[in-house]
Every structure is written in C-alpha cells, then in structure tokens.
Amino acid sequence: MVDAIASSTALTHSPPMPIGASATSLLPKRSLDRRTSLGSGRDHTLAAIDIGTNSIHMVVVKIEPDLPTFRIIAKQKDTVRLGNFCPKTKGLSEEAITRAIDSLKRCMQIARSLQAQDVVAVATSATREATNGQAFIDRVQAEVGLTINVIS
C-alpha cells in the first residue's frame, strides 16, 4: 500500500508561496478560529481536494504561518470521470461513484500519512448538477468520513 501511495504521489520541493486571501479562505472554519495557534510558529498541514467532472485532485501543503507562506509537499490526481452521467437518470453512475470513493479513500490515506491537520474538499459542476449529487455527498461522508462542500 505504501508503495502504491508513493508511486502515485508526486512529492515536490517547491519554494514557499505567499498565502493570499483566496488560499486562507480554503481553511475550514475551525482552522480560521485557531488563527492564534497558526501564528505561534507551528507549521500546519492542510490537504485540499478538488472533486471535478473528470478528475479528483489533491494537494497537501505545509503552511508556515510566521512568514506567511505555504509549501506543496504532495499531490495526487485520479481520473474518475464523475461527469459521465447515467443517460436515463441524469445522475452520477454507480461506476463513477465507486471510482470517486476509491480515489477519495486514497487521498485520505495520503493526508493521514502526512499528518494533515485539516482536509478540505470541494465539488464542482458534476456533483452540483447530478440528480443524485446529494446522495453522492452523503455516501462519501459515510464511507470516507469526508465532508464535501459544493461550490459554484
């Protein structure tokens, strides 16, 4: 399993990048409430997951609050084709849901292995437009333990 994670995860050594307003808006509310602890010199690891129409992308960053900057420490991408809707129901197909859940489980394993304190997940048009989009979100919560925020 570790070999599979290591081979599918591109570890990078990118230079720190300044945190702008859009980057901090990704932090979950409980992280925003902990701003004082984020500024205490402790690094904070955050995993951000984008559940798109064709693929699921995750980036894991180490936030260095005293600078303030972040450094990408891992990336993960899986092609799941969530947007291949079932023609009859206009919903997500069972096959696509299974691929997405498997991908999200891998993402969570990677995030845990890198000791991410927070995991933020957003879904876009495929989940938003699918007739069973909420059922997919509920299933991910139950099977993966991941809360998904649907964005416009």
JSON list of C-alpha atoms in Angstrom, two decimals:
[
{"chain": "A", "resi": 1, "resn": "MET", "atom": "CA", "xyz": [0.00, 0.00, 0.00]},
{"chain": "A", "resi": 2, "resn": "VAL", "atom": "CA", "xyz": [2.79, 2.43, 0.89]},
{"chain": "A", "resi": 3, "resn": "ASP", "atom": "CA", "xyz": [4.45, 1.73, -2.47]},
{"chain": "A", "resi": 4, "resn": "ALA", "atom": "CA", "xyz": [1.17, 2.48, -4.26]},
{"chain": "A", "resi": 5, "resn": "ILE", "atom": "CA", "xyz": [0.83, 5.76, -2.40]},
{"chain": "A", "resi": 6, "resn": "ALA", "atom": "CA", "xyz": [4.44, 6.69, -3.00]},
{"chain": "A", "resi": 7, "resn": "SER", "atom": "CA", "xyz": [4.27, 5.89, -6.72]},
{"chain": "A", "resi": 8, "resn": "SER", "atom": "CA", "xyz": [1.01, 7.78, -7.22]},
{"chain": "A", "resi": 9, "resn": "THR", "atom": "CA", "xyz": [2.00, 10.80, -5.15]},
{"chain": "A", "resi": 10, "resn": "ALA", "atom": "CA", "xyz": [4.31, 13.38, -6.65]},
{"chain": "A", "resi": 11, "resn": "LEU", "atom": "CA", "xyz": [6.35, 14.81, -3.80]},
{"chain": "A", "resi": 12, "resn": "THR", "atom": "CA", "xyz": [7.66, 18.24, -4.61]},
{"chain": "A", "resi": 13, "resn": "HIS", "atom": "CA", "xyz": [10.20, 20.57, -3.13]},
{"chain": "A", "resi": 14, "resn": "SER", "atom": "CA", "xyz": [8.69, 23.81, -4.32]},
{"chain": "A", "resi": 15, "resn": "PRO", "atom": "CA", "xyz": [9.66, 27.11, -2.74]},
{"chain": "A", "resi": 16, "resn": "PRO", "atom": "CA", "xyz": [7.24, 28.63, -0.25]},
{"chain": "A", "resi": 17, "resn": "MET", "atom": "CA", "xyz": [4.48, 30.72, -1.81]},
{"chain": "A", "resi": 18, "resn": "PRO", "atom": "CA", "xyz": [2.74, 33.67, -0.14]},
{"chain": "A", "resi": 19, "resn": "ILE", "atom": "CA", "xyz": [-0.69, 32.99, 1.23]},
{"chain": "A", "resi": 20, "resn": "GLY", "atom": "CA", "xyz": [-3.31, 35.28, -0.30]},
{"chain": "A", "resi": 21, "resn": "ALA", "atom": "CA", "xyz": [-6.91, 35.83, 0.73]},
{"chain": "A", "resi": 22, "resn": "SER", "atom": "CA", "xyz": [-8.08, 33.01, -1.55]},
{"chain": "A", "resi": 23, "resn": "ALA", "atom": "CA", "xyz": [-5.69, 30.49, 0.00]},
{"chain": "A", "resi": 24, "resn": "THR", "atom": "CA", "xyz": [-6.80, 31.22, 3.55]},
{"chain": "A", "resi": 25, "resn": "SER", "atom": "CA", "xyz": [-10.45, 31.03, 2.52]},
{"chain": "A", "resi": 26, "resn": "LEU", "atom": "CA", "xyz": [-9.94, 27.31, 1.90]},
{"chain": "A", "resi": 27, "resn": "LEU", "atom": "CA", "xyz": [-9.22, 26.67, 5.56]},
{"chain": "A", "resi": 28, "resn": "PRO", "atom": "CA", "xyz": [-12.12, 25.10, 7.42]},
{"chain": "A", "resi": 29, "resn": "LYS", "atom": "CA", "xyz": [-13.89, 27.35, 9.92]},
{"chain": "A", "resi": 30, "resn": "ARG", "atom": "CA", "xyz": [-12.27, 25.61, 12.87]},
{"chain": "A", "resi": 31, "resn": "SER", "atom": "CA", "xyz": [-8.82, 26.43, 11.40]},
{"chain": "A", "resi": 32, "resn": "LEU", "atom": "CA", "xyz": [-9.80, 30.05, 10.95]},
{"chain": "A", "resi": 33, "resn": "ASP", "atom": "CA", "xyz": [-10.85, 30.11, 14.58]},
{"chain": "A", "resi": 34, "resn": "ARG", "atom": "CA", "xyz": [-7.38, 28.87, 15.51]},
{"chain": "A", "resi": 35, "resn": "ARG", "atom": "CA", "xyz": [-5.52, 31.72, 13.83]},
{"chain": "A", "resi": 36, "resn": "THR", "atom": "CA", "xyz": [-3.71, 32.47, 17.04]},
{"chain": "A", "resi": 37, "resn": "SER", "atom": "CA", "xyz": [-2.27, 28.95, 17.14]},
{"chain": "A", "resi": 38, "resn": "LEU", "atom": "CA", "xyz": [-1.42, 29.15, 13.43]},
{"chain": "A", "resi": 39, "resn": "GLY", "atom": "CA", "xyz": [0.64, 32.25, 14.15]},
{"chain": "A", "resi": 40, "resn": "SER", "atom": "CA", "xyz": [2.50, 30.60, 17.01]},
{"chain": "A", "resi": 41, "resn": "GLY", "atom": "CA", "xyz": [5.35, 29.37, 14.85]},
{"chain": "A", "resi": 42, "resn": "ARG", "atom": "CA", "xyz": [3.92, 25.90, 14.35]},
{"chain": "A", "resi": 43, "resn": "ASP", "atom": "CA", "xyz": [3.60, 24.58, 10.82]},
{"chain": "A", "resi": 44, "resn": "HIS", "atom": "CA", "xyz": [0.13, 23.48, 9.83]},
{"chain": "A", "resi": 45, "resn": "THR", "atom": "CA", "xyz": [-0.50, 20.79, 7.22]},
{"chain": "A", "resi": 46, "resn": "LEU", "atom": "CA", "xyz": [-3.58, 21.16, 5.03]},
{"chain": "A", "resi": 47, "resn": "ALA", "atom": "CA", "xyz": [-4.92, 18.82, 2.33]},
{"chain": "A", "resi": 48, "resn": "ALA", "atom": "CA", "xyz": [-7.21, 20.37, -0.30]},
{"chain": "A", "resi": 49, "resn": "ILE", "atom": "CA", "xyz": [-9.26, 18.11, -2.60]},
{"chain": "A", "resi": 50, "resn": "ASP", "atom": "CA", "xyz": [-10.99, 19.23, -5.80]},
{"chain": "A", "resi": 51, "resn": "ILE", "atom": "CA", "xyz": [-13.69, 16.81, -6.97]},
{"chain": "A", "resi": 52, "resn": "GLY", "atom": "CA", "xyz": [-14.21, 17.77, -10.60]},
{"chain": "A", "resi": 53, "resn": "THR", "atom": "CA", "xyz": [-16.15, 16.47, -13.56]},
{"chain": "A", "resi": 54, "resn": "ASN", "atom": "CA", "xyz": [-13.30, 14.33, -14.87]},
{"chain": "A", "resi": 55, "resn": "SER", "atom": "CA", "xyz": [-10.75, 14.03, -12.10]},
{"chain": "A", "resi": 56, "resn": "ILE", "atom": "CA", "xyz": [-10.03, 14.34, -8.43]},
{"chain": "A", "resi": 57, "resn": "HIS", "atom": "CA", "xyz": [-7.00, 16.43, -7.49]},
{"chain": "A", "resi": 58, "resn": "MET", "atom": "CA", "xyz": [-5.47, 16.73, -4.07]},
{"chain": "A", "resi": 59, "resn": "VAL", "atom": "CA", "xyz": [-2.64, 18.95, -2.92]},
{"chain": "A", "resi": 60, "resn": "VAL", "atom": "CA", "xyz": [-1.11, 18.78, 0.54]},
{"chain": "A", "resi": 61, "resn": "VAL", "atom": "CA", "xyz": [0.63, 21.90, 1.79]},
{"chain": "A", "resi": 62, "resn": "LYS", "atom": "CA", "xyz": [2.67, 22.82, 4.80]},
{"chain": "A", "resi": 63, "resn": "ILE", "atom": "CA", "xyz": [1.60, 26.26, 5.95]},
{"chain": "A", "resi": 64, "resn": "GLU", "atom": "CA", "xyz": [4.36, 28.27, 7.58]},
{"chain": "A", "resi": 65, "resn": "PRO", "atom": "CA", "xyz": [2.30, 30.88, 9.44]},
{"chain": "A", "resi": 66, "resn": "ASP", "atom": "CA", "xyz": [5.09, 33.14, 10.63]},
{"chain": "A", "resi": 67, "resn": "LEU", "atom": "CA", "xyz": [6.15, 34.03, 7.09]},
{"chain": "A", "resi": 68, "resn": "PRO", "atom": "CA", "xyz": [3.10, 33.53, 5.98]},
{"chain": "A", "resi": 69, "resn": "THR", "atom": "CA", "xyz": [3.76, 31.04, 3.19]},
{"chain": "A", "resi": 70, "resn": "PHE", "atom": "CA", "xyz": [2.94, 27.51, 2.18]},
{"chain": "A", "resi": 71, "resn": "ARG", "atom": "CA", "xyz": [4.95, 24.77, 0.53]},
{"chain": "A", "resi": 72, "resn": "ILE", "atom": "CA", "xyz": [3.43, 21.96, -1.53]},
{"chain": "A", "resi": 73, "resn": "ILE", "atom": "CA", "xyz": [4.54, 18.63, -0.06]},
{"chain": "A", "resi": 74, "resn": "ALA", "atom": "CA", "xyz": [2.41, 16.18, -2.07]},
{"chain": "A", "resi": 75, "resn": "LYS", "atom": "CA", "xyz": [0.00, 15.95, -4.98]},
{"chain": "A", "resi": 76, "resn": "GLN", "atom": "CA", "xyz": [-2.44, 13.25, -6.06]},
{"chain": "A", "resi": 77, "resn": "LYS", "atom": "CA", "xyz": [-4.60, 13.03, -9.18]},
{"chain": "A", "resi": 78, "resn": "ASP", "atom": "CA", "xyz": [-7.04, 10.34, -10.30]},
{"chain": "A", "resi": 79, "resn": "THR", "atom": "CA", "xyz": [-9.19, 10.36, -13.42]},
{"chain": "A", "resi": 80, "resn": "VAL", "atom": "CA", "xyz": [-12.63, 9.23, -12.25]},
{"chain": "A", "resi": 81, "resn": "ARG", "atom": "CA", "xyz": [-14.95, 10.64, -14.95]},
{"chain": "A", "resi": 82, "resn": "LEU", "atom": "CA", "xyz": [-17.62, 11.58, -12.45]},
{"chain": "A", "resi": 83, "resn": "GLY", "atom": "CA", "xyz": [-19.40, 13.62, -15.12]},
{"chain": "A", "resi": 84, "resn": "ASN", "atom": "CA", "xyz": [-20.28, 10.58, -17.24]},
{"chain": "A", "resi": 85, "resn": "PHE", "atom": "CA", "xyz": [-23.91, 10.81, -16.21]},
{"chain": "A", "resi": 86, "resn": "CYS", "atom": "CA", "xyz": [-26.36, 7.95, -16.49]},
{"chain": "A", "resi": 87, "resn": "PRO", "atom": "CA", "xyz": [-28.44, 8.88, -19.58]},
{"chain": "A", "resi": 88, "resn": "LYS", "atom": "CA", "xyz": [-31.76, 7.80, -18.04]},
{"chain": "A", "resi": 89, "resn": "THR", "atom": "CA", "xyz": [-31.46, 9.43, -14.62]},
{"chain": "A", "resi": 90, "resn": "LYS", "atom": "CA", "xyz": [-29.05, 12.31, -15.37]},
{"chain": "A", "resi": 91, "resn": "GLY", "atom": "CA", "xyz": [-27.25, 11.24, -12.23]},
{"chain": "A", "resi": 92, "resn": "LEU", "atom": "CA", "xyz": [-23.79, 10.03, -11.37]},
{"chain": "A", "resi": 93, "resn": "SER", "atom": "CA", "xyz": [-23.26, 6.44, -12.47]},
{"chain": "A", "resi": 94, "resn": "GLU", "atom": "CA", "xyz": [-22.54, 3.80, -9.85]},
{"chain": "A", "resi": 95, "resn": "GLU", "atom": "CA", "xyz": [-19.21, 3.05, -11.56]},
{"chain": "A", "resi": 96, "resn": "ALA", "atom": "CA", "xyz": [-18.14, 6.71, -11.41]},
{"chain": "A", "resi": 97, "resn": "ILE", "atom": "CA", "xyz": [-19.21, 6.96, -7.76]},
{"chain": "A", "resi": 98, "resn": "THR", "atom": "CA", "xyz": [-17.17, 3.86, -6.92]},
{"chain": "A", "resi": 99, "resn": "ARG", "atom": "CA", "xyz": [-14.10, 5.28, -8.70]},
{"chain": "A", "resi": 100, "resn": "ALA", "atom": "CA", "xyz": [-14.52, 8.59, -6.89]},
{"chain": "A", "resi": 101, "resn": "ILE", "atom": "CA", "xyz": [-14.91, 6.97, -3.47]},
{"chain": "A", "resi": 102, "resn": "ASP", "atom": "CA", "xyz": [-11.84, 4.79, -4.07]},
{"chain": "A", "resi": 103, "resn": "SER", "atom": "CA", "xyz": [-9.87, 7.90, -5.08]},
{"chain": "A", "resi": 104, "resn": "LEU", "atom": "CA", "xyz": [-11.06, 9.85, -2.04]},
{"chain": "A", "resi": 105, "resn": "LYS", "atom": "CA", "xyz": [-10.07, 6.97, 0.25]},
{"chain": "A", "resi": 106, "resn": "ARG", "atom": "CA", "xyz": [-6.55, 7.11, -1.26]},
{"chain": "A", "resi": 107, "resn": "CYS", "atom": "CA", "xyz": [-6.48, 10.87, -0.75]},
{"chain": "A", "resi": 108, "resn": "MET", "atom": "CA", "xyz": [-7.43, 10.47, 2.89]},
{"chain": "A", "resi": 109, "resn": "GLN", "atom": "CA", "xyz": [-4.74, 7.80, 3.39]},
{"chain": "A", "resi": 110, "resn": "ILE", "atom": "CA", "xyz": [-2.13, 10.15, 1.95]},
{"chain": "A", "resi": 111, "resn": "ALA", "atom": "CA", "xyz": [-3.39, 13.08, 4.04]},
{"chain": "A", "resi": 112, "resn": "ARG", "atom": "CA", "xyz": [-3.24, 10.95, 7.20]},
{"chain": "A", "resi": 113, "resn": "SER", "atom": "CA", "xyz": [0.24, 9.66, 6.34]},
{"chain": "A", "resi": 114, "resn": "LEU", "atom": "CA", "xyz": [1.42, 13.26, 6.03]},
{"chain": "A", "resi": 115, "resn": "GLN", "atom": "CA", "xyz": [-0.33, 14.14, 9.29]},
{"chain": "A", "resi": 116, "resn": "ALA", "atom": "CA", "xyz": [-2.64, 16.76, 7.75]},
{"chain": "A", "resi": 117, "resn": "GLN", "atom": "CA", "xyz": [-4.49, 18.58, 10.50]},
{"chain": "A", "resi": 118, "resn": "ASP", "atom": "CA", "xyz": [-7.28, 19.60, 8.11]},
{"chain": "A", "resi": 119, "resn": "VAL", "atom": "CA", "xyz": [-8.74, 18.21, 4.89]},
{"chain": "A", "resi": 120, "resn": "VAL", "atom": "CA", "xyz": [-10.89, 20.49, 2.76]},
{"chain": "A", "resi": 121, "resn": "ALA", "atom": "CA", "xyz": [-12.92, 19.02, -0.14]},
{"chain": "A", "resi": 122, "resn": "VAL", "atom": "CA", "xyz": [-14.89, 20.88, -2.77]},
{"chain": "A", "resi": 123, "resn": "ALA", "atom": "CA", "xyz": [-17.01, 19.55, -5.63]},
{"chain": "A", "resi": 124, "resn": "THR", "atom": "CA", "xyz": [-17.95, 21.39, -8.80]},
{"chain": "A", "resi": 125, "resn": "SER", "atom": "CA", "xyz": [-20.50, 21.06, -11.59]},
{"chain": "A", "resi": 126, "resn": "ALA", "atom": "CA", "xyz": [-20.78, 17.27, -11.92]},
{"chain": "A", "resi": 127, "resn": "THR", "atom": "CA", "xyz": [-21.83, 16.86, -8.30]},
{"chain": "A", "resi": 128, "resn": "ARG", "atom": "CA", "xyz": [-23.87, 20.06, -8.29]},
{"chain": "A", "resi": 129, "resn": "GLU", "atom": "CA", "xyz": [-25.84, 19.18, -11.46]},
{"chain": "A", "resi": 130, "resn": "ALA", "atom": "CA", "xyz": [-26.33, 15.45, -10.90]},
{"chain": "A", "resi": 131, "resn": "THR", "atom": "CA", "xyz": [-29.77, 14.34, -9.78]},
{"chain": "A", "resi": 132, "resn": "ASN", "atom": "CA", "xyz": [-28.07, 12.19, -7.14]},
{"chain": "A", "resi": 133, "resn": "GLY", "atom": "CA", "xyz": [-25.36, 14.69, -6.19]},
{"chain": "A", "resi": 134, "resn": "GLN", "atom": "CA", "xyz": [-26.50, 14.96, -2.57]},
{"chain": "A", "resi": 135, "resn": "ALA", "atom": "CA", "xyz": [-26.69, 11.16, -2.29]},
{"chain": "A", "resi": 136, "resn": "PHE", "atom": "CA", "xyz": [-23.07, 11.02, -3.52]},
{"chain": "A", "resi": 137, "resn": "ILE", "atom": "CA", "xyz": [-22.02, 13.62, -0.92]},
{"chain": "A", "resi": 138, "resn": "ASP", "atom": "CA", "xyz": [-23.82, 11.68, 1.82]},
{"chain": "A", "resi": 139, "resn": "ARG", "atom": "CA", "xyz": [-22.22, 8.41, 0.72]},
{"chain": "A", "resi": 140, "resn": "VAL", "atom": "CA", "xyz": [-18.73, 9.94, 0.74]},
{"chain": "A", "resi": 141, "resn": "GLN", "atom": "CA", "xyz": [-19.38, 11.23, 4.27]},
{"chain": "A", "resi": 142, "resn": "ALA", "atom": "CA", "xyz": [-20.50, 7.76, 5.40]},
{"chain": "A", "resi": 143, "resn": "GLU", "atom": "CA", "xyz": [-17.83, 5.69, 3.63]},
{"chain": "A", "resi": 144, "resn": "VAL", "atom": "CA", "xyz": [-14.82, 8.02, 3.67]},
{"chain": "A", "resi": 145, "resn": "GLY", "atom": "CA", "xyz": [-15.57, 10.35, 6.57]},
{"chain": "A", "resi": 146, "resn": "LEU", "atom": "CA", "xyz": [-15.05, 13.37, 4.32]},
{"chain": "A", "resi": 147, "resn": "THR", "atom": "CA", "xyz": [-17.33, 16.39, 4.19]},
{"chain": "A", "resi": 148, "resn": "ILE", "atom": "CA", "xyz": [-17.71, 17.87, 0.70]},
{"chain": "A", "resi": 149, "resn": "ASN", "atom": "CA", "xyz": [-18.59, 21.48, 0.02]},
{"chain": "A", "resi": 150, "resn": "VAL", "atom": "CA", "xyz": [-20.29, 22.12, -3.33]},
{"chain": "A", "resi": 151, "resn": "ILE", "atom": "CA", "xyz": [-19.08, 25.32, -5.00]},
{"chain": "A", "resi": 152, "resn": "SER", "atom": "CA", "xyz": [-20.36, 27.31, -7.96]}
]
